[in-house]
Coordinates of C-alpha atoms in Angstrom, one line a residue:
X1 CA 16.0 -7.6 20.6
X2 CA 15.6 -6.9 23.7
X3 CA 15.5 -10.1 25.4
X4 CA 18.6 -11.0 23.5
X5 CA 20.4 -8.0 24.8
X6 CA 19.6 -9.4 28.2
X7 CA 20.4 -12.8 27.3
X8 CA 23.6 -11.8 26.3
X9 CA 24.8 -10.7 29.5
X10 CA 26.6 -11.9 32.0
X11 CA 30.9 -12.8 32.7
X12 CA 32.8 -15.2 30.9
X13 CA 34.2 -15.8 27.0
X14 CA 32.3 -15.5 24.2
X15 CA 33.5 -18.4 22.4
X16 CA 31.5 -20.7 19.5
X17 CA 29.8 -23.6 20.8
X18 CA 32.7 -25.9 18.6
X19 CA 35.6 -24.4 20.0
X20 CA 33.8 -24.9 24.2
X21 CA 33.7 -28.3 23.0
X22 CA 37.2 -28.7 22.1
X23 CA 38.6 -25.9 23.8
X24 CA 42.2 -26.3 26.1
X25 CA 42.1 -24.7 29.0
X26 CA 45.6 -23.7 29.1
X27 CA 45.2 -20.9 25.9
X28 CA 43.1 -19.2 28.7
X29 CA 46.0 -18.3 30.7
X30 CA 47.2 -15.4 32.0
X31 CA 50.4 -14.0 30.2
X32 CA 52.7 -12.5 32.7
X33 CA 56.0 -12.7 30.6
X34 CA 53.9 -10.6 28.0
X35 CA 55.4 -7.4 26.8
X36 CA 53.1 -4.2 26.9
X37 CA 50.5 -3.6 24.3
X38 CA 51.5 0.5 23.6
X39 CA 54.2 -0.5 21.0
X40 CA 51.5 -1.9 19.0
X41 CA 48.9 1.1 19.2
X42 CA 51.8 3.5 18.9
X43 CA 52.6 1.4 15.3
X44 CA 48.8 1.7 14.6
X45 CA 48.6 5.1 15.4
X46 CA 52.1 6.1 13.7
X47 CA 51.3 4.8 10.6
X48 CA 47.8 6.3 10.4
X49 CA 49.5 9.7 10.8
X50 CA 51.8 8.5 7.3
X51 CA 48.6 7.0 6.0
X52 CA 46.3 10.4 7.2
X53 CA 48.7 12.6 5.4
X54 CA 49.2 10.4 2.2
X55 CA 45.7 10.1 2.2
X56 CA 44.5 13.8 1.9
X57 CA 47.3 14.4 -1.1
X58 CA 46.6 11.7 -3.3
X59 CA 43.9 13.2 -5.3
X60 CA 46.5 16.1 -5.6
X61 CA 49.1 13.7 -6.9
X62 CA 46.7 12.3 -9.6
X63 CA 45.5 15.2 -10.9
X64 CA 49.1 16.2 -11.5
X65 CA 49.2 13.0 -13.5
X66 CA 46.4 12.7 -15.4
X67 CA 45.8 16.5 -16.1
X68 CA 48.1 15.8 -19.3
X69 CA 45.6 13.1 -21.0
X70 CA 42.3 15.0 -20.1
X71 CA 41.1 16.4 -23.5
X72 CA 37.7 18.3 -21.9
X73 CA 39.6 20.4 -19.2
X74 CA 37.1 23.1 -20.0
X75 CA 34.3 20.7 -18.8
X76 CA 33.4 21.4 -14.6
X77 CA 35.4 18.5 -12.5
X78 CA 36.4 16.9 -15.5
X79 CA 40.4 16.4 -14.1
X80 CA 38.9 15.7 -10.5
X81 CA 36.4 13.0 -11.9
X82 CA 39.8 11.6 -14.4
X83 CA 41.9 11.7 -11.3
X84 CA 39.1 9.9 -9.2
X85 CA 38.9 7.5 -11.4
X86 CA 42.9 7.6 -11.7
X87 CA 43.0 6.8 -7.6
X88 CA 40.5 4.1 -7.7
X89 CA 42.8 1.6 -10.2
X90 CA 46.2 2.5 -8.5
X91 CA 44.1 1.5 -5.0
X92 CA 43.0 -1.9 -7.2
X93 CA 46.7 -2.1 -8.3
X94 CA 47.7 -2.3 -4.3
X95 CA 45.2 -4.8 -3.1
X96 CA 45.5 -7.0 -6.3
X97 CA 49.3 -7.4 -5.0
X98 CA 49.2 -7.3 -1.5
X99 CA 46.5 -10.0 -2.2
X100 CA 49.5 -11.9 -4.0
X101 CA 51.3 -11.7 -0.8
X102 CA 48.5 -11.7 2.5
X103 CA 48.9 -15.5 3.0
X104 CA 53.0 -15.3 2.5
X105 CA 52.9 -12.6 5.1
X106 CA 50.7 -14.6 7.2
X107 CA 52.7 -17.6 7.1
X108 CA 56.1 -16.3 7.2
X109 CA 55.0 -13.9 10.7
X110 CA 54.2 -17.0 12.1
X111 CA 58.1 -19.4 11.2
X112 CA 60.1 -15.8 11.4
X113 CA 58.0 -13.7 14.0
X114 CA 56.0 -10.5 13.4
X115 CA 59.1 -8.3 13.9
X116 CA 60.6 -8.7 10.5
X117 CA 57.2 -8.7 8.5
X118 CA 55.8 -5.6 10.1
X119 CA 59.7 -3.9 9.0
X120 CA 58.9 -4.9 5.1
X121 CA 55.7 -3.9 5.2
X122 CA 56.8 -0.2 6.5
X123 CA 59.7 -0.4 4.3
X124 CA 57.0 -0.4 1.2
X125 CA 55.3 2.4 2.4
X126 CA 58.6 4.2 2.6
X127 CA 59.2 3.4 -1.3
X128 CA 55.7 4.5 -2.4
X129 CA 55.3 7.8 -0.8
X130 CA 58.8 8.8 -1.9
X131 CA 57.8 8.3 -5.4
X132 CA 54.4 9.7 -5.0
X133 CA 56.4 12.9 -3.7
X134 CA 58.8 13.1 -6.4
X135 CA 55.5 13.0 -8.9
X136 CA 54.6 16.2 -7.5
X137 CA 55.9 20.2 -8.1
X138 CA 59.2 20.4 -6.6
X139 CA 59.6 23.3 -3.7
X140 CA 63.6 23.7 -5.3
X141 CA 66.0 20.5 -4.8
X142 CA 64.5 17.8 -6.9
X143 CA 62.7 18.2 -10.2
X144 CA 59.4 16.8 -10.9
X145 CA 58.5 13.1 -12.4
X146 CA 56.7 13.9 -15.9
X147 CA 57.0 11.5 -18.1
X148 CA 56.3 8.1 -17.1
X149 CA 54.5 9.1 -13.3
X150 CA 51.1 7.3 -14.3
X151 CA 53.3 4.2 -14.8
X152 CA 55.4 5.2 -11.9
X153 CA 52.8 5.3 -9.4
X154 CA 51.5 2.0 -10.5
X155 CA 54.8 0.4 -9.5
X156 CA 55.4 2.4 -6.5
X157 CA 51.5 1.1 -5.3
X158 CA 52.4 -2.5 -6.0
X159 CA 55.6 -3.0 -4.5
X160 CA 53.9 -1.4 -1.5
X161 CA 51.2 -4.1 -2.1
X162 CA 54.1 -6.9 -2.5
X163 CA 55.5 -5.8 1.3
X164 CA 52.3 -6.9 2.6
X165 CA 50.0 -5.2 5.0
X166 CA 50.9 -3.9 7.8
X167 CA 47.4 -5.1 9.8
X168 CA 48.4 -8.7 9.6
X169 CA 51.2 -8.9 11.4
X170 CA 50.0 -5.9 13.8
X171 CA 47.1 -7.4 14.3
X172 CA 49.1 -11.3 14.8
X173 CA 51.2 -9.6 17.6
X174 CA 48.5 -8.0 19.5
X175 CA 46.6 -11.3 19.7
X176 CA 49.8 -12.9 20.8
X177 CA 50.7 -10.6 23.5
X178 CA 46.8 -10.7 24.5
X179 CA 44.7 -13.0 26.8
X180 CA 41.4 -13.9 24.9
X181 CA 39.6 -11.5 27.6
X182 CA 42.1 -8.5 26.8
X183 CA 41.9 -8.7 23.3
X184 CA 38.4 -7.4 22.0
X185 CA 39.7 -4.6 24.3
X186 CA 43.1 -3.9 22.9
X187 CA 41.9 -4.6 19.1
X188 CA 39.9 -1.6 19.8
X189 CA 42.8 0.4 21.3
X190 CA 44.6 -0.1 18.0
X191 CA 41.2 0.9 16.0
X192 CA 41.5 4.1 18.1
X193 CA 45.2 4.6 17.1
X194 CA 44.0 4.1 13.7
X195 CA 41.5 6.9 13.7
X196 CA 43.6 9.4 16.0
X197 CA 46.0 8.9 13.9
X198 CA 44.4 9.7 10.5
X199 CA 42.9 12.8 12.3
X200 CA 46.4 13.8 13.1
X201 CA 47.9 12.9 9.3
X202 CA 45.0 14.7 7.8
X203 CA 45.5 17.8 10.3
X204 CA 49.4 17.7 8.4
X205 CA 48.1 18.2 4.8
X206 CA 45.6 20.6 6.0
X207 CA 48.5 22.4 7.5
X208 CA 50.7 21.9 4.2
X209 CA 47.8 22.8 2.2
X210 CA 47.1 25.7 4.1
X211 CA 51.0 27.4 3.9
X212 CA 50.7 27.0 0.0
X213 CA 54.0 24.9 -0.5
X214 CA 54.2 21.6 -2.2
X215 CA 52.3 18.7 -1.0
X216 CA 55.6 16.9 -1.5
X217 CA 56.2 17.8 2.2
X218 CA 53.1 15.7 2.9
X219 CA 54.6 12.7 1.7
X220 CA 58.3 13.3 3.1
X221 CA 56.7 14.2 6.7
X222 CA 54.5 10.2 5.9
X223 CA 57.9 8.8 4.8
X224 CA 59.9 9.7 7.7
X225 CA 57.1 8.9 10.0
X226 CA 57.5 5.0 8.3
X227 CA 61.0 5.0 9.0
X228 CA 60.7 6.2 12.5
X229 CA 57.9 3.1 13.0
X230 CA 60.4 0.9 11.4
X231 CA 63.1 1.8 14.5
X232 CA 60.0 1.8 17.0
X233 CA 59.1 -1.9 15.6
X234 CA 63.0 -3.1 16.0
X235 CA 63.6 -1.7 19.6
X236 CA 60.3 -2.1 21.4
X237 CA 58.3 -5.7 19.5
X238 CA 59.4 -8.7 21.4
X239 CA 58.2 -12.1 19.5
X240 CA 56.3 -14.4 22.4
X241 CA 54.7 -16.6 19.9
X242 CA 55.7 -20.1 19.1
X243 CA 56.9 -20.4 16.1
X244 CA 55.4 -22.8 13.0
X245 CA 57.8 -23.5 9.6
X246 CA 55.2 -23.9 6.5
X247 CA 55.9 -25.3 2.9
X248 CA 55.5 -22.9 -0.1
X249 CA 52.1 -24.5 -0.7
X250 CA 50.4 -23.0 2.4
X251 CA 51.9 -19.2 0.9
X252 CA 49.4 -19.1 -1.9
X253 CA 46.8 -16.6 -0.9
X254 CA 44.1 -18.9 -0.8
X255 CA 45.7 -21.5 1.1
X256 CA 44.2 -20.4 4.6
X257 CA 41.2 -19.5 3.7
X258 CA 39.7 -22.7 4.7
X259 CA 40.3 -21.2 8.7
X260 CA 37.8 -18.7 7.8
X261 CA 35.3 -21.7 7.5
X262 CA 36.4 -23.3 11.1
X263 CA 32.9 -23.7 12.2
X264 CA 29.9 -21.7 11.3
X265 CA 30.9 -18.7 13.9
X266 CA 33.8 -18.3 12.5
X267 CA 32.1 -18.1 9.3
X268 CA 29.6 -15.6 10.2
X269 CA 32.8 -13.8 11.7
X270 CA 33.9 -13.8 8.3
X271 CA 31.7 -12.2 6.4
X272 CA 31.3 -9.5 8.8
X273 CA 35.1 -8.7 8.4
X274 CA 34.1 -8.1 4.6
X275 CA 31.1 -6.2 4.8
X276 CA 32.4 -3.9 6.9
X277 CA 36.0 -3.7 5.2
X278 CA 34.0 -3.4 1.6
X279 CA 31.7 -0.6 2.7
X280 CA 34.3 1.4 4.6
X281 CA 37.3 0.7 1.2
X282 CA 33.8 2.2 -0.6
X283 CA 33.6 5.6 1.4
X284 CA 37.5 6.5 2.2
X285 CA 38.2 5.6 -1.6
X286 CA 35.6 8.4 -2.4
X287 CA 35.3 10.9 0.4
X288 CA 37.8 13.6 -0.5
X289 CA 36.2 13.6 -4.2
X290 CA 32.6 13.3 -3.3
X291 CA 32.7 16.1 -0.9
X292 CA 35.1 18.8 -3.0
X293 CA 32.9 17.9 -6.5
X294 CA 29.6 17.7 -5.6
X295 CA 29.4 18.8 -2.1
X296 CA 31.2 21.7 -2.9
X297 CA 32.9 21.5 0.1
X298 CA 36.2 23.9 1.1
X299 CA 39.5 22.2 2.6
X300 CA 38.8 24.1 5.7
X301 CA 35.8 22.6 6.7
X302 CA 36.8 19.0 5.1
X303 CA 39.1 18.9 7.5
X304 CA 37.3 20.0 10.2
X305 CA 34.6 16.8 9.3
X306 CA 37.7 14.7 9.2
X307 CA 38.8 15.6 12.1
X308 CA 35.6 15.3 14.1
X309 CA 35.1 11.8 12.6
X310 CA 38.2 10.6 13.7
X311 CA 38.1 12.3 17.3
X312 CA 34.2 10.4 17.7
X313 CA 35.4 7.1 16.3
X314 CA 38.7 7.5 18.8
X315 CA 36.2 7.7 21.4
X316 CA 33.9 4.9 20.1
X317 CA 36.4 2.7 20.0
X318 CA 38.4 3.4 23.1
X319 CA 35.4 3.8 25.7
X320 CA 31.9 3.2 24.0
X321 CA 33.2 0.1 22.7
X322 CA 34.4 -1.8 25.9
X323 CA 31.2 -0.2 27.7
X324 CA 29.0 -1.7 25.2
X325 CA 30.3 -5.2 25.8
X326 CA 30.0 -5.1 29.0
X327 CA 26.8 -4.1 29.2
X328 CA 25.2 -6.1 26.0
X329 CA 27.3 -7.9 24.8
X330 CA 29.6 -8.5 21.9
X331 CA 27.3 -9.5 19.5
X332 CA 24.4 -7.1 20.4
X333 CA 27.2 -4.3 20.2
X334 CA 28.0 -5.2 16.3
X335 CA 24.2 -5.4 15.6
X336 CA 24.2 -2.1 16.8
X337 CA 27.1 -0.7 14.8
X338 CA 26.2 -2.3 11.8
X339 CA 22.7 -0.3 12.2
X340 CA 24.2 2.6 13.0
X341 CA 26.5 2.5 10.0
X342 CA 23.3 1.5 7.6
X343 CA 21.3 4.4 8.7
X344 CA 24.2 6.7 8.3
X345 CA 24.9 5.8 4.4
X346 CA 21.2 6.2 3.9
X347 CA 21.2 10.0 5.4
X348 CA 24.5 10.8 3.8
X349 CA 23.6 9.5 0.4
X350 CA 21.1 12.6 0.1
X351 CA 22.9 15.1 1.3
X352 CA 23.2 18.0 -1.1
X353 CA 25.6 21.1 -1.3
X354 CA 23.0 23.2 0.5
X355 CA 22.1 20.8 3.4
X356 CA 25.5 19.2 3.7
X357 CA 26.3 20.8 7.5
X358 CA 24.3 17.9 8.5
X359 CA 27.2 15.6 7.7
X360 CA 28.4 16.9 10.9
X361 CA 25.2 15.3 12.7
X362 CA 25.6 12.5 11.3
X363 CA 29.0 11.5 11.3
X364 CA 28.4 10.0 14.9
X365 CA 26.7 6.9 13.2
X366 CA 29.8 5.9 11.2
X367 CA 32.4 6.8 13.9
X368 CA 29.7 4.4 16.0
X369 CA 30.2 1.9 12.8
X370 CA 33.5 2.2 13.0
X371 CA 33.4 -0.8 15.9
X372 CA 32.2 -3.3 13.5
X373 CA 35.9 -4.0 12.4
X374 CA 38.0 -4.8 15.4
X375 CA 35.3 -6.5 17.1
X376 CA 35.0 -9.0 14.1
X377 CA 38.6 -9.8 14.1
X378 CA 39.2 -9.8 17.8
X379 CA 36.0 -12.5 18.4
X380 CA 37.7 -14.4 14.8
X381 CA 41.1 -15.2 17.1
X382 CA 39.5 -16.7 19.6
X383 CA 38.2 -19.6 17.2
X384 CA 42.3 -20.6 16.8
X385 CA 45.1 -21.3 18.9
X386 CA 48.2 -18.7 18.8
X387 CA 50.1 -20.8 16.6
X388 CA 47.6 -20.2 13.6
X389 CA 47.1 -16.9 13.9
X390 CA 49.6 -15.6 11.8
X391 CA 47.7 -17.7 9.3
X392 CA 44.6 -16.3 10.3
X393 CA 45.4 -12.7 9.6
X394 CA 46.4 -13.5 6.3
X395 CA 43.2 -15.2 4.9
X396 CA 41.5 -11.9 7.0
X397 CA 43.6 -9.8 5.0
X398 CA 42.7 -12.3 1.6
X399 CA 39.5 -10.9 2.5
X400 CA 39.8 -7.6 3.3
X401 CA 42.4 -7.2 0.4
X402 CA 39.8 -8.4 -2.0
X403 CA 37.5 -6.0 -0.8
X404 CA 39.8 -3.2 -1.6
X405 CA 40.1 -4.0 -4.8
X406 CA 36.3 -4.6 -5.9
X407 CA 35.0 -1.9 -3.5
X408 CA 37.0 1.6 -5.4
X409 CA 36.4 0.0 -8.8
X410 CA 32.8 -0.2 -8.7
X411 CA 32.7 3.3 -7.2
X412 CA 35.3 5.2 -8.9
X413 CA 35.0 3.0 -12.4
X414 CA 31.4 2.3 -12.4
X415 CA 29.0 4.1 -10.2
X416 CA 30.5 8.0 -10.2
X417 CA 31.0 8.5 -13.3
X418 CA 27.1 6.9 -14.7
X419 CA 26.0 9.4 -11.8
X420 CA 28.4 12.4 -12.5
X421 CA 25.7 14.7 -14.4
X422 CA 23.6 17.9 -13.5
X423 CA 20.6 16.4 -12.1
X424 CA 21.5 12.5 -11.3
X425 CA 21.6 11.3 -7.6
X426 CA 25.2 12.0 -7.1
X427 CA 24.4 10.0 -3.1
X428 CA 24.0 6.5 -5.8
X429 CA 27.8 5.5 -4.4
X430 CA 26.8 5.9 -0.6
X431 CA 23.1 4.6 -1.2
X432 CA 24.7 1.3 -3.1
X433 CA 27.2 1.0 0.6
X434 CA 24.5 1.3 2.6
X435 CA 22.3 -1.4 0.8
X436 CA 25.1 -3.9 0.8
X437 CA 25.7 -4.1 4.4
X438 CA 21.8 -5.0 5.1
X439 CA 23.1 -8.7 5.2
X440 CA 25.2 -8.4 8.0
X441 CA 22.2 -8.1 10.3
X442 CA 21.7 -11.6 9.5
X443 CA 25.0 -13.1 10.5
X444 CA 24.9 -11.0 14.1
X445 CA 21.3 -12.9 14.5
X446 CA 22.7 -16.2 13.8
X447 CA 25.9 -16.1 16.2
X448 CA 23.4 -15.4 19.1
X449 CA 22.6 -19.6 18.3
X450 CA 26.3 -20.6 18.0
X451 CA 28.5 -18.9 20.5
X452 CA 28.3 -19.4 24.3
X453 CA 30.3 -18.3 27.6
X454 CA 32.7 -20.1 29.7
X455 CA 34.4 -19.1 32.5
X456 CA 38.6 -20.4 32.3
X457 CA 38.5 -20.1 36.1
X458 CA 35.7 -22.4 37.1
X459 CA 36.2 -24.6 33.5
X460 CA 32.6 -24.6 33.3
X461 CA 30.3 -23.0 31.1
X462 CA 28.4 -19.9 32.6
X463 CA 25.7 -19.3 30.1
X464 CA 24.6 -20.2 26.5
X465 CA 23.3 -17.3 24.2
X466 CA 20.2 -17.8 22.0
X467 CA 16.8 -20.0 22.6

């Protein structure tokens, strides 16, 4: 390992060994005209304050919801366990459409620009947390949604689904605003925006939580933050990209997914994106749950984890990150986080009420794991030129997408509940996450042989990775 740290080393762009050979020097230019990057990570960090504060209450919302239809309330954690289960199928419900719709999104950023798309896809975030408020206890104006809120909240979760997801067209803009050097860098600014912001949303519902008044003002405080990212989005985005008209036959969701296969980097780029996307859908679908019902863990100090997670992965992201690559490498630097993320699932998984202040220990590894994520992507744009990459975020959100909807079902549907009893190993979920991202060590090992560095400046190539 070490010698491919050191081998790793050294100036220039990490690009496959394909794309050198075809490579035009011109997409290495400098973009001078380019408007700033901190719309984009206020967006990222905006909507992770919604997404924080929606976040934190949902389990609230579905146990109003399901409370009716549980016949053994008498049995421990039976409601939280019914509304766990509850969360996991209206999160399947969301990715199954927003699946629908990834490539559309993708396709239509690219012909209409990413203005418009990232406005819908707020706009349905607006429409679901409005009706996930109004399916809570009302603090005096408007009544609580009884009958019919199980089948509301479906709806409300797929037309936020149908808007599309706000990452593709986010993540479309950044790389067009972005020279190929800038943007591992700036992916990661808006993977710290992410986190900061979901420390900030879930510091909100701590703070509703605490007051004792309905958690409706959660999801009004998350609506008007959407609406306020939806103005932010208008004024501030300016479109650079060229534009690129498709037919309704490159919309269907698979229809891109043959970019994901450009060349065997980009492949290996791939399947990181999923692994890590499936592993983290498995943890944040179950966290709140896992910690409240069998870590018998208090909101005060859930938060307090919360927030220290997002604070470390802030920093990861923002500063460890870009020191990494420099120093290593990019690829050395998601070995590393993959690792670290491993090792973490593994000590998490048997954690038990009694020894559970550890998780603050610990919690470094998966803020470190955090990386794996942006770094993926960001290396994944710089296999195509900007006028596919509207097209590439949506097969990366095919993938992704599909990930959210396999990754809560088989923890909520399947693996919690056959591990729910006194004296089972409750950790089953986080040992199963842990175990499934051991392949990615692979893939990292294998781009060391296909990628390579060139320098735009001197059009030659610097130094080749591997051997």
């Amino acid at each position: 390992m070490a010698m491919s740290f050191a081998s790793e080393r050294g100036s220039g762009i990490l690009l496959s060994r394909v794309r050198l050979s075809s490579v035009e020097l011109s997409q290495f230019d400098k973009k001078p005209n380019a408007p700033p990057v901190w719309p984009a990570v206020l967006t990222s960090f905006l909507h992770c304050v919604s997404l924080g504060a929606a976040l934190m209450t949902w389990l609230r919302v579905c146990e109003h919801v399901v409370s009716p239809y549980v016949e053994e309330k008498d049995v421990k954690d039976a409601v939280k366990v019914a509304a766990q289960t509850y969360y996991g199928r209206l999160l399947a419900v969301n990715a199954i459409c927003e699946l629908v719709t990834s490539q559309f999104v993708g396709v239509a950023s690219d012909k209409h620009g990413r203005r418009p798309v990232q406005v819908a896809a707020q706009l349905g975030q607006v429409i679901d947390y409005l009706l996930a408020a109004l399916c809570l206890p009302s603090f005096g104006y408007i009544g609580q949604l009884k009958e019919g809120a199980w089948f509301i909240l479906f709806f409300s979760r797929g037309i936020a689904g149908l808007l599309g997801n706000y990452k593709v067209s986010l993540q479309s803009y950044t790389a067009d605003i972005s020279t190929v050097e800038e943007c591992p860098t700036r992916m990661a600014y808006l993977g710290g925006a992410l986190v900061t912001g979901m420390c900030a949303g879930s510091m909100l519902a701590t703070a509703v939580g605490v007051s004792k008044i309905s958690f409706r003002w959660s999801f009004l405080a998350a609506t008007a933050i959407n609406v306020g990212i939806i103005a932010l989005v208008v004024v501030k985005w300016r479109d650079i990209a060229p534009r690129k008209d498709y037919t309704w036959r490159e919309a269907n969701p698979f229809a891109s997914f043959h970019l994901l296969g450009t060349n065997r980097a980009m492949a290996m780029y791939s399947a990181l994106v999923f692994l890590s996307s499936f592993s983290l859908n498995m943890f944040s679908s179950t966290l709140v749950s896992y910690c409240e019902t069998f870590l018998n863990m208090d909101t005060p100090t859930f938060s307090a984890l919360v927030m220290m997670w997002t604070l470390e992965s802030a920093i990861c992201l923002g500063i460890v990150q870009p020191a990494l690559v420099r120093e290593v490498g990019e690829i050395a630097t998601l070995q590393l986080s993959f690792l670290c993320m491993i090792v973490f699932y593994v000590l998490f998984c048997l954690l038990t009420p009694e020894n559970s202040a550890w998780v603050f220990v610990i919690m470094i590894l998966f803020s470190m794991g955090s990386i794996t994520y942006p770094l993926a992507v960001s290396l994944a744009t710089r296999e195509l030129p900007p006028e596919l990459q509207g097209s590439l975020q949506g097969a990366v959100s095919v993938l992704e997408t599909v990930a959210k909807i396999i990754a809560p079902l088989l923890a909520s549907d399947v693996i919690i509940p056959a591990y729910s009893e006194p004296g089972q190993f409750y950790g089953m979920v986080y040992f199963v996450a842990g175990l499934l991202l051991v392949p990615s060590l692979w893939p990292c090992h294998e781009l060391y042989k296909l990628t390579a560095r060139m320098n735009p400046d001197r059009t030659v190539m610097l130094e080749e990775i591997g051997g």
